[in-house]
Every structure is written in structure tokens, then in C-alpha cells.
XYZ file of C-alpha atoms in Angstrom:
276
model
C 10.777 -162.327 109.394
C 9.225 -163.211 106.034
C 7.037 -160.841 104.026
C 4.027 -163.001 104.784
C 4.691 -162.908 108.525
C 5.299 -159.157 108.436
C 2.059 -158.510 106.558
C 0.205 -160.636 109.101
C 1.756 -158.508 111.831
C 0.575 -155.363 110.045
C -2.942 -156.751 109.783
C -2.986 -157.885 113.428
C -1.787 -154.484 114.674
C -4.415 -152.780 112.532
C -7.257 -154.954 113.870
C -6.186 -154.659 117.517
C -5.495 -150.940 117.175
C -8.765 -150.221 115.389
C -10.699 -152.173 118.021
C -8.956 -150.201 120.758
C -9.864 -146.919 119.028
C -13.529 -147.967 118.754
C -13.674 -148.851 122.460
C -11.901 -145.618 123.442
C -14.215 -143.471 121.332
C -17.239 -145.269 122.806
C -15.959 -144.631 126.343
C -15.386 -140.939 125.576
C -18.777 -140.464 123.896
C -20.710 -142.214 126.678
C -18.865 -140.201 129.339
C -19.633 -136.969 127.465
C -23.331 -137.822 127.110
C -23.602 -138.721 130.799
C -21.629 -135.583 131.777
C -19.166 -137.605 133.817
C -16.061 -136.032 132.252
C -14.150 -134.076 134.885
C -11.548 -131.445 133.952
C -9.095 -130.601 136.767
C -8.508 -126.885 137.225
C -5.084 -127.120 138.858
C -2.442 -128.577 136.550
C 1.330 -128.494 136.264
C 3.434 -128.052 133.145
C 6.428 -130.287 132.568
C 8.247 -127.480 130.746
C 7.760 -123.776 131.433
C 5.970 -121.896 128.643
C 4.282 -118.479 128.625
C 0.555 -118.611 129.392
C -0.137 -115.914 126.822
C -0.940 -115.365 124.044
C -3.862 -117.802 123.963
C -2.181 -120.400 121.734
C 0.334 -121.122 124.514
C -2.342 -121.472 127.202
C -2.988 -125.014 128.554
C -6.320 -126.348 127.284
C -8.059 -129.668 127.926
C -9.692 -129.777 124.480
C -6.333 -129.256 122.783
C -4.856 -132.209 124.690
C -7.797 -134.374 123.630
C -7.239 -133.281 120.017
C -3.569 -134.291 120.267
C -4.543 -137.803 121.386
C -7.109 -137.979 118.583
C -4.512 -136.904 116.023
C -2.156 -139.676 117.156
C -4.856 -142.340 116.910
C -6.075 -141.201 113.490
C -2.500 -140.856 112.258
C -1.635 -144.396 113.366
C -4.685 -146.011 111.760
C -4.251 -144.153 108.462
C -0.507 -144.864 108.316
C -1.100 -148.572 108.920
C -3.376 -148.661 105.890
C -0.846 -146.695 103.836
C 2.037 -148.958 104.816
C 0.084 -152.141 104.120
C -0.848 -150.912 100.647
C 2.532 -149.470 99.619
C 4.995 -151.826 101.334
C 3.104 -155.094 100.995
C 5.773 -156.580 98.702
C 8.770 -154.605 99.968
C 11.250 -156.361 102.264
C 11.984 -153.393 104.510
C 13.019 -154.102 108.125
C 12.315 -150.446 108.954
C 8.600 -150.985 108.315
C 8.410 -153.701 110.961
C 9.586 -151.301 113.657
C 7.565 -148.449 112.184
C 4.477 -150.638 112.660
C 5.297 -151.019 116.357
C 5.743 -147.255 116.563
C 2.240 -146.836 115.134
C 0.920 -149.286 117.731
C 2.422 -147.085 120.436
C 0.718 -144.033 118.928
C -2.634 -145.817 118.944
C -2.309 -146.884 122.577
C -1.793 -143.246 123.584
C -5.594 -143.126 123.433
C -5.709 -144.675 126.921
C -5.324 -141.091 128.176
C -8.964 -140.413 127.259
C -10.102 -142.968 129.832
C -8.737 -140.883 132.715
C -11.154 -137.908 132.482
C -13.960 -140.171 131.256
C -13.900 -142.141 134.534
C -12.669 -139.226 136.671
C -9.667 -141.235 137.810
C -8.083 -138.052 139.177
C -10.618 -138.154 142.011
C -8.777 -140.591 144.254
C -5.743 -141.687 142.194
C -6.748 -145.332 142.580
C -4.857 -148.412 141.482
C -6.715 -148.140 138.180
C -5.141 -144.712 137.642
C -1.689 -146.137 138.381
C -2.391 -149.087 136.065
C -3.428 -146.806 133.216
C -0.335 -144.714 133.875
C 1.888 -147.774 133.513
C 0.024 -148.782 130.349
C 0.603 -145.282 128.969
C 4.319 -145.488 129.749
C 4.394 -148.911 128.054
C 2.909 -147.408 124.887
C 5.478 -144.603 124.871
C 8.338 -147.025 125.437
C 7.093 -149.179 122.566
C 6.995 -146.119 120.301
C 10.371 -144.747 121.409
C 12.246 -148.058 121.238
C 10.740 -148.813 117.834
C 11.952 -145.475 116.476
C 15.431 -146.171 117.821
C 15.453 -149.701 116.376
C 14.455 -148.343 112.959
C 17.912 -146.855 112.626
C 20.161 -148.903 114.888
C 19.076 -152.352 113.698
C 17.858 -151.682 110.178
C 21.384 -150.714 109.058
C 22.235 -154.391 109.485
C 21.630 -156.115 106.149
C 20.327 -159.218 107.972
C 18.102 -157.262 110.358
C 14.871 -158.529 108.798
C 15.805 -162.107 109.748
C 15.892 -161.198 113.451
C 12.985 -158.761 113.354
C 10.635 -161.090 115.238
C 13.162 -161.493 118.064
C 13.743 -157.742 118.148
C 9.999 -157.077 118.369
C 9.782 -159.394 121.379
C 12.792 -157.621 122.884
C 11.127 -154.217 122.452
C 7.884 -155.439 124.050
C 9.738 -157.083 126.948
C 11.847 -153.987 127.622
C 8.755 -151.763 127.479
C 6.943 -154.036 129.969
C 9.911 -154.031 132.331
C 10.301 -150.249 132.380
C 6.539 -149.732 132.664
C 6.487 -152.026 135.697
C 9.300 -150.245 137.555
C 8.656 -146.604 136.599
C 7.292 -144.532 139.512
C 3.870 -142.981 138.840
C 3.178 -139.530 140.291
C -0.227 -139.643 142.016
C 0.020 -136.094 143.347
C 0.533 -133.910 140.282
C -1.918 -133.570 137.391
C 0.047 -132.660 134.259
C -1.132 -129.918 131.920
C -1.504 -132.410 129.063
C -4.069 -134.253 131.220
C -2.181 -137.533 131.139
C -0.058 -139.080 133.890
C 3.159 -137.718 135.349
C 6.031 -140.161 135.813
C 9.105 -140.017 137.998
C 12.259 -138.722 136.304
C 10.181 -137.751 133.256
C 12.518 -134.966 132.128
C 15.517 -137.282 132.429
C 13.678 -139.962 130.466
C 12.824 -137.552 127.664
C 16.401 -136.265 127.543
C 17.806 -139.803 127.232
C 15.268 -140.688 124.572
C 16.239 -137.645 122.533
C 19.921 -138.531 122.814
C 18.984 -141.907 121.316
C 16.896 -140.255 118.581
C 19.785 -138.029 117.561
C 22.182 -140.976 117.645
C 19.775 -142.914 115.419
C 19.547 -139.987 113.016
C 23.351 -139.780 112.785
C 23.541 -143.544 112.235
C 21.065 -143.285 109.359
C 23.082 -140.420 107.856
C 26.281 -142.484 107.948
C 24.412 -145.417 106.459
C 23.109 -143.219 103.637
C 26.641 -141.976 102.978
C 28.096 -145.484 102.895
C 25.321 -146.603 100.539
C 25.600 -143.493 98.399
C 21.824 -143.180 98.581
C 20.175 -139.723 98.495
C 16.831 -141.428 99.172
C 18.047 -142.897 102.465
C 19.549 -139.544 103.428
C 16.183 -137.861 102.866
C 14.496 -140.672 104.796
C 16.747 -139.886 107.774
C 15.623 -136.251 107.614
C 12.009 -137.391 107.638
C 12.810 -139.678 110.573
C 14.054 -136.890 112.858
C 11.181 -134.574 111.862
C 8.698 -137.382 112.589
C 10.185 -138.046 116.020
C 9.995 -134.332 116.845
C 6.307 -134.264 115.907
C 5.537 -137.337 118.003
C 7.435 -135.941 120.996
C 5.467 -132.700 120.829
C 2.073 -134.383 120.518
C 2.468 -136.644 123.547
C 3.210 -133.531 125.643
C 0.765 -131.165 123.905
C -1.225 -128.887 126.179
C -1.547 -125.796 123.971
C -2.740 -124.946 120.466
C 0.716 -123.992 119.199
C 2.154 -127.376 120.200
C -0.799 -129.184 118.626
C -0.351 -127.465 115.270
C 3.443 -127.767 115.304
C 3.365 -131.429 116.354
C 0.757 -132.387 113.766
C 2.609 -130.651 110.930
C 5.960 -132.163 111.917
C 4.544 -135.673 112.356
C 2.677 -135.623 109.037
C 5.538 -134.030 107.106
C 8.225 -136.236 108.630
C 6.251 -139.443 108.063
C 5.589 -138.511 104.433
C 9.247 -137.747 103.729
C 10.435 -140.845 105.602
C 8.071 -143.343 103.960
C 8.243 -141.867 100.461
C 12.044 -141.962 100.331
C 12.265 -145.312 102.092
C 9.988 -146.755 99.404
C 12.122 -145.204 96.661
C 15.277 -146.614 98.261
C 13.941 -150.185 98.279
C 12.485 -149.814 94.801
C 15.931 -148.951 93.428
C 17.868 -151.293 95.723
């Protein structure tokens, strides 16, 4: 993928993502004004946490804030990447852009309470659930590809094919994943079948990617790439917390980790390609 094509991809993702955010915000605001937002009182946590003190207690507003953080983070990072990496041939940035697209699409969660889709768990609810899983698969696979494919010196030439592969794999898994229409999760999203197993496998891949980046940094003799790998694993931890956030502590921890990890990752990645 050429620099020109990559920059067009960045611009296209920004326009589509920004439009999606505008529509989502409009849906949320209209639903709030019309008082159609419904907050379920009986929810289930994916992982057991103490309900006290208060910053561990499940809260609808906190979950909404987590979604908002992800959308704002994605839009701001897209602008940052376009400005700072416009002339840098970095295959990592291509997959990082897809990761940001996945973060933006997490906003579909706000449509569920806005339209009270918990009321009858209709086909629309299932469809939104599959769309949500698609966005998370896009984000997760993109993070994995950042490390596993970007260590190949010719990775940028096949980046367009790899992007199609990520999208196709995400569509396939989103189509076959079972959607739980009985349980309402404490993060006010959608519960999927085998969700704990999925998250465990994803984290095995994240750790493998981190190790691969470390070995790559060692073989290159690059302290910048080593620091970028540290930022990578911190960033993935922050993202993983925010998509499951249901309490204030998780919101704060996830936001700090995501912001810190992204800063360390992008800053050192830029330094690495500047000196390369």
C-alpha cells in the first residue's frame, strides 16, 4: 500500500467514523430529550468484582462514559496520526487505523438503551450485537496484525490484502457468534456466547504479539521499538478494560492506560521510523 493510498484510507476512516459519531450522538440526545432511554435494573457481571466501595459498583452512566471515551479517543488519534505520520511509511499505522475504526464503532452500544432494545430482544438487538462483535474483532485483529505482520519488512506492500482479510474474518466471526438474548451485561452492551473464552484467546494473542515486538526490537537493536512494544501492551490493556467497563475504577484505569499506552506507542514508533 502506497503512502497516498494509506492517507486516503486514513481520511476515509475519519469521515465515516466522524459521521457515525454524529449520528450516534444525535440518537442519544433525542432519546434523552424524549425520555425514552431505559436502564435495566437487573444486570450480570462478566467477571466478579466487589460491589463496594462505590467506585466498583456497576453504573449505567459510567458505561456510557466509557463508550464516549473510546469514540473521542479514536477521532482525536486519527487526526494525530494523519498529521504526524502523513509522510512516514509505517505498516503499523495502517492496522492502528483499523483499530481506531473498531473503537469508534463501539458507539453502537448507545443505540440499545436509546431504543430500549432490551424490551423484547428483537432481531434488531441481535443485529446490533453482531455489529458490536464485528467492531471488537476488527480492533482485536488489527492490534494483533500490528505486531505479527509489521515485523515483515515487506508488510506494507500487502497491507491492503491484510486489511481485507481482517474485515472478512471479523464478518465471519460476527455472523457465527451466538448472541445471548437472556442476560443483560453490567456494561449495558450485549453478551456473547463463550465470551470469557474469546477474551482469554485474544489476550494470548496480545501477549504473543508483545513478545514478537520485543524480539523484533532486539534484532533491530532499537530502543524506540522496544518502548513502542511497551506502549502497545499498555494500550491493549486500556482498550480491553474500557469495552468491559461498568464501574468508575475501570473507567479511570482504562482511560489512563489507553491514553498512556497510545502516547508511548506512537511517539516511539515515530522516532523509530525517523531514524530508520
